[in-house]
Amino acid sequence: MEQHPLIFPQDVHNQTLVNNVHPASWKNPEPAPSYNLVVIGAGTAGLVTAAGAAGLGAKVALIERHLMGGDCLNVGCVPSKGLIRASRAAHEVRTAGEFGITCGGGVSIDFGTAMERMRRIRTGISSHDSVGRFSKELGVDVFLGKGTFIGPDRIEVDGLQLRFKKAAICTGARAAAPPIPGIEETGYLTNENVFWLTELPKRLLVIGGGPIGCELSQAFARMGSKVTIIERSGHLLMREDADAAEIVQQSMLRDGVTLALNTKIMKAIKRGADKVITLEQNGKSLELAGDEILVGVGRTPNVDGLGLEAAGVVYDPRRGVTVNEMLRTSNSRVYAAGDICFPYKFTHTADALARIVIANALFKGRQKTSSLVIPWCTYTDPEVAHVGMYEKDAHHKGLEVTTLTVPFSDIDRALLDGETDGFARVHLKKGSDKILGATIVARHAGEMINELSLAITAGLGLSAIGKTIHPYPTQAEAIKRLADAYNRTRLTPFIKKLFTTWLKWQRSQAR
Ligand SMILES: Cc1cc2nc3c(=O)[nH]c(=O)nc-3n(C[C@H](O)[C@H](O)[C@H](O)COP(=O)(O)OP(=O)(O)OC[C@H]3O[C@@H](n4cnc5c(N)ncnc54)[C@H](O)[C@@H]3O)c2cc1C
């Protein structure tokens, strides 16, 4: 098996992964005279576009320069959730005393084994995104190499020219180099190499308190690193409701994460084995030393070297490829999907956009991104999941809302599970049960948000959820309780008086 320089360590799992998603022995096929669709980039957006189009009978070429599966499989969702799961196991053991369970000898964490488990599972998942599956099972012409437009209807890869009727740019985004003096010389990790670690850094400085920074900080802290998050603003997870973010922040503090908030990073230097960041905080200069620096902020779109000028595709180097609501670029033959063109950079969004591209590019569909209902989740403990509008969005649009919140401390199952941190919240259009948005903060918020996403997508009001029987005891009962709370708001003093009079009259008849 050939060594692949773009993934580490070269163990059996990673070698099998590379054999699946970028086999060294792969020979690019002879290009067809013309393709219905050429897809550049084999991350989620590209894979779903290519598989869906080929399944409908299109002649499809798929080009990937690195590892098929893209960020999600190789350096994003999959490895991060593998690490998070291991860190949860460590946390559960540490906190098992609450349930009367003690593990003699304390907690011993083998980071290397946890990472190996992650690599083994990632490799198992990778067969789904593999060159073999796409070429043999799905009938897609897979080309490994860098794709570059050489005209409005032509792409070059590995010295071969592919002519297309339609093309889809699905080249994603990557970690942006942070504009910090000295950081390149000091050396730092990003999502592209943090999952290569086989040994736990004793002290980890994490730049950025957004979703990626928080997820990884908590995971490393629970695995035993001394983690410090360096964040420009005054709080973690600034995009979320302040009380939701505060619950996560408190949880991270309990995990031993140190927060350096309201900071401005001045420079980074290497001092002996230490990596040192100099900050300004409240007008004072401060130095933080770590064994590693992890940059968890800033994504930059992969537009470089794509030859977009030759294709007549307009783009912005910071925001990516410019598309209209139907995901068409300034070249009517060329569409885009995923992180390369969309502000909501998630795997499930890349999947949803890919389906729009198939319909619009191949079948003259008129599907629009504005009709999508997009949930998301930050996989901290507790998780924060959101769908639709925040209250501030509704106010911005001039909409009046009724906000209902149920704390998990009111939910029997959450009490029994010892998972009372958090709440379920909906924003309703005032005077109706129409759900405009929802936030859930809970251990399994990502699983629970789906009921509310479905309701918004299907145009079901909160009353429909109220009529739906939820098994007892489940944490999802919190959502049913929101509906109960809504029903109580409908019991106006006048209706209550009517009910009281009617019931009083019934009692009088029974005498
Ligand atoms: C640490 C981390 C954790 C994440 N966790 C989650 C999560 O839990 N849930 C979630 O929904 N999202 C998560 N994301 C986001 C998610 O990974 C991305 O939104 C998703 O991968 C985007 O898919 P994509 O297809 O648009 O791009 P990508 O996955 O980036 O794929 C683009 C592909 O195009 C290739 N490419 C680029 N240029 C060329 C070229 N010129 N020629 C050929 N190939 C090219 C690249 O090599 C790459 O394989 C996470 C991201 C990170 C960094």
Coordinates of C-alpha atoms and ligand atoms in Angstrom, one line a residue:
M1 CA 0.0 0.0 0.0
E2 CA 1.4 3.4 -0.9
Q3 CA 2.0 6.0 1.8
H4 CA -0.4 9.0 1.5
P5 CA 1.1 12.3 2.7
L6 CA -2.3 13.9 3.4
I7 CA -3.4 11.7 6.3
F8 CA -1.7 10.5 9.5
P9 CA -0.9 8.1 11.1
Q10 CA -0.2 5.5 8.5
D11 CA -1.9 2.7 10.4
V12 CA -4.1 0.0 8.9
H13 CA -7.3 2.1 9.4
N14 CA -5.9 5.2 7.5
Q15 CA -4.4 3.0 4.8
T16 CA -7.8 1.4 4.2
L17 CA -9.4 4.8 4.3
V18 CA -7.1 6.0 1.6
N19 CA -7.6 2.9 -0.4
N20 CA -11.3 3.6 -0.3
V21 CA -11.3 7.4 -0.9
H22 CA -8.1 8.0 -2.9
P23 CA -6.6 4.7 -4.0
A24 CA -3.0 5.2 -5.2
S25 CA -3.6 2.6 -7.9
W26 CA -6.6 4.4 -9.4
K27 CA -6.4 5.1 -13.1
N28 CA -8.7 7.9 -14.3
P29 CA -11.1 6.7 -17.0
E30 CA -11.2 7.8 -20.6
P31 CA -13.5 10.8 -20.6
A32 CA -16.9 10.4 -22.3
P33 CA -17.4 12.7 -25.3
S34 CA -19.8 14.8 -23.2
Y35 CA -21.3 14.7 -19.7
N36 CA -24.7 15.8 -18.6
L37 CA -23.0 16.8 -15.3
V38 CA -19.5 17.3 -14.2
V39 CA -19.1 17.7 -10.4
I40 CA -15.9 19.2 -8.9
G41 CA -15.4 18.2 -5.3
A42 CA -16.4 14.9 -3.7
G43 CA -17.5 16.1 -0.3
T44 CA -21.1 15.8 0.8
A45 CA -22.4 18.2 -1.8
G46 CA -20.5 16.6 -4.7
L47 CA -21.2 13.0 -3.6
V48 CA -24.9 13.6 -3.2
T49 CA -25.1 15.5 -6.5
A50 CA -23.2 12.9 -8.4
A51 CA -25.0 9.9 -6.9
G52 CA -28.4 11.4 -7.3
A53 CA -27.8 12.5 -10.9
A54 CA -26.3 9.2 -12.0
G55 CA -29.2 7.4 -10.3
L56 CA -31.6 9.3 -12.5
G57 CA -29.7 8.2 -15.7
A58 CA -27.3 11.2 -16.2
K59 CA -23.8 10.6 -17.5
V60 CA -21.8 12.1 -14.6
A61 CA -18.1 12.8 -13.9
L62 CA -16.9 13.4 -10.4
I63 CA -13.5 15.1 -9.7
E64 CA -11.7 15.0 -6.4
R65 CA -8.2 16.3 -5.7
H66 CA -7.8 14.9 -2.2
L67 CA -10.0 12.4 -0.2
M68 CA -13.5 11.6 -1.3
G69 CA -15.9 12.2 1.5
G70 CA -14.5 15.7 1.9
D71 CA -14.4 17.5 5.3
C72 CA -17.3 15.7 6.9
L73 CA -15.8 12.2 6.6
N74 CA -12.2 13.0 6.9
V75 CA -11.6 16.1 9.0
G76 CA -15.0 17.3 10.3
C77 CA -18.2 15.8 11.6
V78 CA -17.1 12.1 11.7
P79 CA -13.8 12.4 13.5
S80 CA -15.0 15.1 15.8
K81 CA -18.1 13.2 16.9
G82 CA -15.9 10.1 17.4
L83 CA -13.6 12.1 19.8
I84 CA -16.6 13.7 21.5
R85 CA -18.1 10.2 22.2
A86 CA -14.9 9.1 23.8
S87 CA -14.7 12.3 25.9
R88 CA -18.3 11.7 27.0
A89 CA -17.4 8.2 28.2
A90 CA -14.6 9.8 30.3
H91 CA -17.0 12.3 31.7
E92 CA -19.6 9.6 32.6
V93 CA -17.0 7.6 34.5
R94 CA -15.9 10.8 36.4
T95 CA -19.4 11.7 37.3
A96 CA -20.8 8.2 38.0
G97 CA -20.5 8.8 41.7
E98 CA -23.8 10.7 41.6
F99 CA -25.4 7.4 40.7
G100 CA -23.7 5.5 43.5
I101 CA -21.2 4.0 41.1
T102 CA -17.5 4.2 41.8
C103 CA -14.7 2.9 39.6
G104 CA -11.7 1.9 41.8
G105 CA -8.4 3.5 40.9
G106 CA -9.8 6.6 39.3
V107 CA -10.1 7.4 35.6
S108 CA -7.4 6.5 33.3
I109 CA -7.7 7.8 29.7
D110 CA -5.9 6.3 26.7
F111 CA -6.1 9.0 24.1
G112 CA -4.4 6.9 21.5
T113 CA -6.9 4.1 21.8
A114 CA -9.8 6.6 21.6
M115 CA -8.3 8.1 18.4
E116 CA -7.8 4.7 17.0
R117 CA -11.4 3.8 17.6
M118 CA -12.4 7.0 15.8
R119 CA -10.1 6.1 12.8
R120 CA -11.5 2.5 12.7
I121 CA -15.1 3.7 12.6
R122 CA -14.3 6.5 10.1
T123 CA -12.7 3.9 7.8
G124 CA -15.9 1.8 8.0
I125 CA -18.0 4.7 7.1
S126 CA -15.7 5.6 4.2
S127 CA -16.8 2.7 2.0
H128 CA -20.0 4.6 1.4
D129 CA -18.0 7.5 -0.1
S130 CA -15.5 5.3 -1.9
V131 CA -14.1 5.5 -5.4
G132 CA -15.1 1.9 -5.8
R133 CA -18.7 2.4 -4.9
F134 CA -19.1 5.5 -7.0
S135 CA -17.5 4.1 -10.1
K136 CA -18.6 0.5 -10.0
E137 CA -22.0 0.6 -8.2
L138 CA -23.3 4.1 -9.2
G139 CA -21.7 4.3 -12.7
V140 CA -20.0 7.6 -12.1
D141 CA -16.8 8.4 -13.9
V142 CA -14.5 9.2 -11.0
F143 CA -11.4 11.4 -11.7
L144 CA -8.8 11.9 -9.0
G145 CA -6.9 15.2 -9.5
K146 CA -7.5 18.9 -9.4
G147 CA -10.3 20.1 -11.5
T148 CA -9.9 23.5 -13.3
F149 CA -12.3 25.2 -15.7
I150 CA -10.6 25.9 -19.0
G151 CA -13.7 27.4 -20.6
P152 CA -17.5 27.9 -20.1
D153 CA -18.2 24.3 -20.9
R154 CA -15.0 22.5 -20.2
I155 CA -13.0 21.3 -17.2
E156 CA -9.5 19.9 -17.2
V157 CA -8.3 17.2 -14.7
D158 CA -5.1 15.3 -14.8
G159 CA -4.4 16.4 -18.4
L160 CA -7.8 15.2 -19.6
Q161 CA -10.6 17.5 -20.9
L162 CA -14.2 16.9 -19.8
R163 CA -17.0 18.6 -21.8
F164 CA -20.2 19.3 -19.9
K165 CA -23.8 20.4 -20.5
K166 CA -23.9 21.3 -16.8
A167 CA -21.4 21.5 -14.0
A168 CA -21.6 21.7 -10.2
I169 CA -18.9 23.4 -8.1
C170 CA -18.9 21.6 -4.8
T171 CA -15.3 22.4 -3.7
G172 CA -16.2 23.3 -0.1
A173 CA -14.1 25.4 2.3
R174 CA -11.0 24.9 4.4
A175 CA -9.6 26.3 7.7
A176 CA -8.4 29.9 7.0
A177 CA -4.9 30.9 8.0
P178 CA -5.3 33.1 11.1
P179 CA -4.0 36.7 10.6
I180 CA -1.8 36.5 13.7
P181 CA 1.8 37.6 13.5
G182 CA 4.2 34.7 14.1
I183 CA 1.6 32.0 14.0
E184 CA 3.0 30.2 10.9
E185 CA 6.5 30.0 12.5
T186 CA 5.0 28.9 15.8
G187 CA 2.9 26.2 14.2
Y188 CA -0.7 25.4 14.9
L189 CA -3.4 22.8 14.4
T190 CA -6.6 23.1 12.5
N191 CA -9.4 20.6 11.9
E192 CA -7.3 19.4 9.0
N193 CA -4.6 17.9 11.3
V194 CA -6.0 17.8 14.8
F195 CA -7.4 14.4 14.2
W196 CA -4.0 13.2 13.3
L197 CA -2.9 13.4 17.0
T198 CA -2.1 10.2 18.7
E199 CA -1.0 11.8 22.0
L200 CA -3.0 14.2 24.1
P201 CA -1.5 17.7 24.3
K202 CA -1.2 18.5 28.0
R203 CA -2.0 22.1 27.5
L204 CA -4.1 23.2 24.5
L205 CA -4.8 26.8 23.5
V206 CA -8.0 27.0 21.4
I207 CA -8.6 30.1 19.3
G208 CA -12.3 30.7 18.8
G209 CA -15.3 30.0 21.0
G210 CA -17.7 29.2 18.2
P211 CA -19.2 25.7 17.5
I212 CA -16.0 24.0 16.4
G213 CA -13.9 25.6 19.1
C214 CA -16.4 24.7 21.8
E215 CA -17.0 21.1 20.7
L216 CA -13.2 20.3 20.5
S217 CA -12.3 22.3 23.6
Q218 CA -14.8 20.4 25.8
A219 CA -13.8 17.1 24.2
F220 CA -10.0 17.7 24.8
A221 CA -10.7 18.9 28.3
R222 CA -12.7 15.8 29.2
M223 CA -9.9 13.7 27.8
G224 CA -7.5 15.4 30.2
S225 CA -6.0 18.4 28.4
K226 CA -5.7 21.7 30.2
V227 CA -7.7 23.8 27.7
T228 CA -7.9 27.5 27.4
I229 CA -10.3 29.1 24.9
I230 CA -9.3 32.5 23.5
E231 CA -12.3 34.4 22.3
R232 CA -12.6 37.9 20.9
S233 CA -16.2 38.5 22.2
G234 CA -17.5 38.3 25.8
H235 CA -19.1 34.9 25.5
L236 CA -18.9 31.5 23.9
L237 CA -21.4 30.5 21.1
M238 CA -22.4 34.2 20.4
R239 CA -24.8 33.2 17.6
E240 CA -27.1 31.4 20.1
D241 CA -29.6 32.8 22.6
A242 CA -27.6 34.2 25.5
D243 CA -29.1 31.9 28.1
A244 CA -28.5 28.9 25.8
A245 CA -24.8 29.8 25.4
E246 CA -24.5 30.5 29.1
I247 CA -25.6 26.9 29.9
V248 CA -22.9 25.6 27.6
Q249 CA -20.3 28.0 29.0
Q250 CA -21.0 26.9 32.6
S251 CA -20.7 23.3 31.6
M252 CA -17.4 23.9 29.9
L253 CA -16.1 25.8 33.1
R254 CA -17.2 22.7 35.2
D255 CA -15.1 20.6 32.8
G256 CA -12.1 22.7 33.7
V257 CA -11.9 24.8 30.5
T258 CA -10.4 28.2 31.1
L259 CA -11.9 31.1 29.2
A260 CA -9.9 34.1 28.0
L261 CA -12.8 36.3 26.8
N262 CA -12.8 39.9 25.3
T263 CA -9.3 39.4 24.0
K264 CA -7.3 40.6 21.1
I265 CA -4.5 38.3 20.0
M266 CA -1.3 40.2 19.3
K267 CA 1.2 37.6 18.3
A268 CA 2.3 34.0 18.7
I269 CA 5.9 32.8 19.3
K270 CA 7.7 29.6 20.0
R271 CA 9.6 29.6 23.3
G272 CA 11.4 26.4 23.9
A273 CA 8.8 23.6 23.6
D274 CA 6.1 26.1 24.5
K275 CA 3.8 27.8 22.0
V276 CA 3.0 31.2 23.5
I277 CA 0.2 33.6 22.5
T278 CA 0.3 37.2 23.6
L279 CA -3.1 38.8 24.1
E280 CA -4.6 42.1 25.1
Q281 CA -7.4 41.8 27.6
N282 CA -9.1 44.8 29.3
G283 CA -6.1 46.9 28.3
K284 CA -3.6 44.6 29.8
S285 CA -1.1 42.4 28.0
L286 CA -1.2 38.7 28.9
E287 CA 0.8 35.6 27.8
L288 CA -0.7 32.1 27.5
A289 CA 1.5 29.1 26.9
G290 CA 0.5 25.7 25.5
D291 CA 1.9 22.6 24.0
E292 CA -0.4 23.1 21.0
I293 CA -2.5 25.8 19.5
L294 CA -5.8 24.8 17.8
V295 CA -7.4 27.3 15.5
G296 CA -11.1 26.8 15.5
V297 CA -12.3 29.9 13.6
G298 CA -12.4 31.0 10.1
R299 CA -13.3 29.1 6.9
T300 CA -12.2 30.1 3.5
P301 CA -13.9 28.9 0.3
N302 CA -11.9 26.7 -2.1
V303 CA -12.0 28.9 -5.1
D304 CA -8.3 29.2 -5.9
G305 CA -7.0 27.4 -9.0
L306 CA -10.5 26.5 -10.1
G307 CA -10.3 28.6 -13.2
L308 CA -13.6 30.4 -12.4
E309 CA -12.6 33.3 -14.6
A310 CA -12.3 31.0 -17.7
A311 CA -15.8 29.7 -16.9
G312 CA -17.3 33.2 -16.4
V313 CA -18.3 32.3 -12.8
V314 CA -18.4 35.3 -10.5
Y315 CA -17.1 34.7 -7.0
D316 CA -15.9 36.5 -3.9
P317 CA -12.6 35.2 -2.4
R318 CA -14.0 35.4 1.1
R319 CA -17.6 34.3 0.5
G320 CA -17.1 31.9 -2.3
V321 CA -19.0 31.3 -5.5
T322 CA -21.9 33.7 -6.1
V323 CA -25.2 31.9 -6.7
N324 CA -28.8 32.9 -7.1
E325 CA -31.6 31.3 -5.1
M326 CA -31.7 28.4 -7.5
L327 CA -28.0 27.8 -7.0
R328 CA -27.1 28.9 -10.5
T329 CA -23.9 30.9 -11.0
S330 CA -23.3 33.7 -13.5
N331 CA -22.6 31.0 -16.1
S332 CA -26.0 29.4 -16.7
R333 CA -24.4 26.0 -17.2
V334 CA -22.7 26.0 -13.9
Y335 CA -24.3 25.5 -10.5
A336 CA -22.8 25.3 -7.0
A337 CA -23.7 23.6 -3.7
G338 CA -22.3 23.2 -0.2
D339 CA -19.8 25.3 1.8
I340 CA -18.4 26.9 -1.4
C341 CA -21.5 29.0 -1.9
F342 CA -23.7 28.9 1.2
P343 CA -23.5 30.7 4.6
Y344 CA -24.9 27.7 6.5
K345 CA -21.9 25.4 6.4
F346 CA -23.3 22.0 7.4
T347 CA -23.3 18.6 6.0
H348 CA -27.0 18.3 6.0
T349 CA -27.3 21.7 4.1
A350 CA -24.7 20.5 1.5
D351 CA -27.0 17.4 1.0
A352 CA -30.1 19.6 0.7
L353 CA -28.5 22.0 -1.8
A354 CA -27.2 19.0 -3.9
R355 CA -30.8 17.9 -4.4
I356 CA -31.7 21.4 -5.5
V357 CA -28.9 21.4 -8.0
I358 CA -30.0 18.0 -9.5
A359 CA -33.5 19.3 -10.0
N360 CA -32.6 22.7 -11.3
A361 CA -29.6 21.8 -13.5
L362 CA -30.8 18.6 -15.1
F363 CA -34.6 19.0 -15.1
K364 CA -35.2 22.7 -15.4
G365 CA -36.6 22.8 -11.9
R366 CA -37.1 26.0 -10.0
Q367 CA -36.3 24.9 -6.5
K368 CA -35.1 27.7 -4.2
T369 CA -32.8 27.7 -1.2
S370 CA -35.2 30.1 0.5
S371 CA -37.7 27.3 1.0
L372 CA -35.3 25.3 3.0
V373 CA -35.9 24.9 6.8
I374 CA -32.4 24.5 8.2
P375 CA -31.7 23.1 11.6
W376 CA -28.3 22.9 13.2
C377 CA -26.7 21.6 16.3
T378 CA -23.5 22.3 18.3
Y379 CA -22.4 19.0 19.8
T380 CA -21.2 20.2 23.2
D381 CA -22.6 18.7 26.4
P382 CA -25.3 19.9 26.6
E383 CA -26.0 20.2 22.9
V384 CA -27.6 23.4 21.5
A385 CA -29.9 22.8 18.5
H386 CA -31.8 25.4 16.6
V387 CA -34.2 25.7 13.7
G388 CA -35.9 28.7 12.1
M389 CA -35.9 32.2 13.6
Y390 CA -34.3 33.5 16.8
E391 CA -36.5 36.0 18.6
K392 CA -34.1 38.8 17.3
D393 CA -34.7 37.6 13.7
A394 CA -38.4 37.9 14.2
H395 CA -38.1 41.4 15.6
H396 CA -35.9 42.3 12.8
K397 CA -38.6 41.2 10.3
G398 CA -41.2 43.2 12.3
L399 CA -42.9 40.0 13.5
E400 CA -44.5 39.8 16.9
V401 CA -43.8 36.6 18.7
T402 CA -44.9 34.6 21.7
T403 CA -42.0 32.8 23.2
L404 CA -42.5 29.7 25.4
T405 CA -39.8 27.9 27.3
V406 CA -39.8 24.7 29.3
P407 CA -36.8 23.9 31.4
F408 CA -35.6 20.3 31.5
S409 CA -35.7 20.5 35.3
D410 CA -39.5 20.1 34.8
I411 CA -39.1 16.9 32.8
D412 CA -39.1 13.6 34.8
R413 CA -36.8 11.8 32.4
A414 CA -34.2 14.5 32.5
L415 CA -34.3 14.5 36.3
L416 CA -33.8 10.7 36.3
D417 CA -31.0 10.9 33.7
G418 CA -29.3 13.7 35.7
E419 CA -29.5 15.9 32.6
T420 CA -31.6 18.9 33.7
D421 CA -29.3 21.6 32.3
G422 CA -31.2 23.1 29.4
F423 CA -34.5 24.0 28.0
A424 CA -36.8 23.7 25.0
R425 CA -38.1 26.9 23.5
V426 CA -40.4 27.9 20.7
H427 CA -41.2 31.2 19.1
L428 CA -44.7 31.4 17.8
K429 CA -46.3 34.0 15.6
K430 CA -48.2 36.1 18.1
G431 CA -51.9 35.1 18.3
S432 CA -51.3 31.7 16.5
D433 CA -49.6 28.4 17.0
K434 CA -47.4 28.8 13.9
I435 CA -43.8 27.9 14.9
L436 CA -41.3 30.5 13.6
G437 CA -38.3 29.0 15.4
A438 CA -37.1 26.8 18.2
T439 CA -34.0 26.2 20.3
I440 CA -33.3 23.2 22.4
V441 CA -30.5 22.9 24.9
A442 CA -30.2 19.3 26.1
R443 CA -27.9 16.3 26.1
H444 CA -29.6 15.1 22.9
A445 CA -30.9 18.4 21.5
G446 CA -29.8 17.4 18.0
E447 CA -32.2 14.4 18.1
M448 CA -35.0 16.4 19.6
I449 CA -35.0 19.4 17.2
N450 CA -36.3 17.2 14.4
E451 CA -39.8 17.2 15.6
L452 CA -39.9 21.0 15.5
S453 CA -38.1 21.1 12.1
L454 CA -40.8 18.7 10.7
A455 CA -43.5 20.8 12.1
I456 CA -42.1 24.0 10.5
T457 CA -41.5 22.2 7.1
A458 CA -44.9 20.6 7.0
G459 CA -46.7 23.8 8.2
L460 CA -47.9 22.0 11.4
G461 CA -48.7 24.3 14.3
L462 CA -47.7 23.6 17.9
S463 CA -51.2 22.3 18.5
A464 CA -50.5 19.4 16.3
I465 CA -47.6 18.5 18.5
G466 CA -49.9 18.9 21.5
K467 CA -52.2 16.3 20.0
T468 CA -49.3 13.9 19.4
I469 CA -48.8 11.3 22.2
H470 CA -45.2 11.3 23.4
P471 CA -44.0 8.2 25.3
Y472 CA -43.4 8.7 29.0
P473 CA -40.8 9.2 30.3
T474 CA -38.8 10.8 27.5
Q475 CA -36.9 14.1 27.3
A476 CA -38.8 14.9 24.1
E477 CA -41.9 15.4 26.4
A478 CA -40.4 18.9 26.9
I479 CA -41.7 19.7 23.3
K480 CA -45.2 18.4 24.2
R481 CA -45.1 20.6 27.3
L482 CA -44.4 23.6 25.0
A483 CA -47.7 22.7 23.3
D484 CA -49.5 22.4 26.7
A485 CA -48.1 25.8 27.6
Y486 CA -49.5 27.2 24.4
N487 CA -52.9 25.7 25.1
R488 CA -52.9 27.3 28.5
T489 CA -52.4 30.7 26.8
R490 CA -55.6 30.1 24.9
L491 CA -57.6 29.7 28.1
T492 CA -58.6 33.4 28.4
P493 CA -60.4 34.6 31.5
F494 CA -63.7 34.7 29.4
I495 CA -63.3 31.1 28.2
K496 CA -62.4 30.0 31.7
K497 CA -65.5 31.7 33.1
L498 CA -67.6 29.9 30.5
F499 CA -66.1 26.5 31.4
T500 CA -66.7 27.2 35.2
T501 CA -70.3 28.2 34.6
W502 CA -70.9 25.1 32.5
L503 CA -69.3 22.7 35.0
K504 CA -71.2 24.4 37.9
W505 CA -74.4 23.9 36.0
Q506 CA -73.5 20.2 35.4
R507 CA -73.0 19.7 39.1
S508 CA -76.4 21.3 39.8
Q509 CA -78.1 18.8 37.5
A510 CA -76.6 15.8 39.3
R511 CA -78.3 16.6 42.6
Ligands
LIG1 C1 -14.3 20.2 12.8 C2 -15.6 20.2 12.0 C3 -16.7 19.6 12.5 C4 -17.9 19.7 11.8 N1 -19.0 19.0 12.3 C5 -20.2 19.1 11.6 C6 -21.3 18.5 12.1 O1 -21.3 17.8 13.2 N2 -22.5 18.5 11.4 C7 -22.5 19.2 10.2 O2 -23.6 19.2 9.6 N3 -21.4 19.8 9.7 C8 -20.3 19.8 10.4 N4 -19.2 20.4 9.8 C9 -19.3 21.1 8.5 C10 -19.2 20.1 7.4 O3 -18.1 19.3 7.5 C11 -19.3 20.8 6.0 O4 -20.3 21.7 6.0 C12 -19.4 19.8 4.9 O5 -18.3 19.0 4.8 C13 -19.5 20.6 3.5 O6 -19.5 19.8 2.5 P1 -19.1 20.3 1.0 O7 -19.3 19.1 0.1 O8 -19.7 21.5 0.7 O9 -17.5 20.5 1.1 P2 -16.3 19.6 1.5 O10 -16.6 18.6 2.5 O11 -15.2 20.6 2.0 O12 -15.8 18.9 0.2 C14 -15.2 19.7 -0.9 C15 -14.3 18.7 -1.6 O13 -13.8 19.4 -2.8 C16 -12.5 19.0 -3.0 N5 -11.9 20.1 -3.9 C17 -11.7 21.4 -3.7 N6 -11.2 22.0 -4.7 C18 -11.1 21.0 -5.7 C19 -10.6 21.1 -7.1 N7 -10.2 22.2 -7.6 N8 -10.6 19.9 -7.7 C20 -11.0 18.7 -7.2 N9 -11.5 18.7 -5.9 C21 -11.5 19.8 -5.2 C22 -11.9 19.0 -1.6 O14 -10.7 18.2 -1.6 C23 -13.0 18.4 -0.8 O15 -12.9 17.0 -0.8 C24 -18.0 20.3 10.5 C25 -16.8 21.0 10.0 C26 -15.7 20.9 10.8 C27 -14.4 21.6 10.2

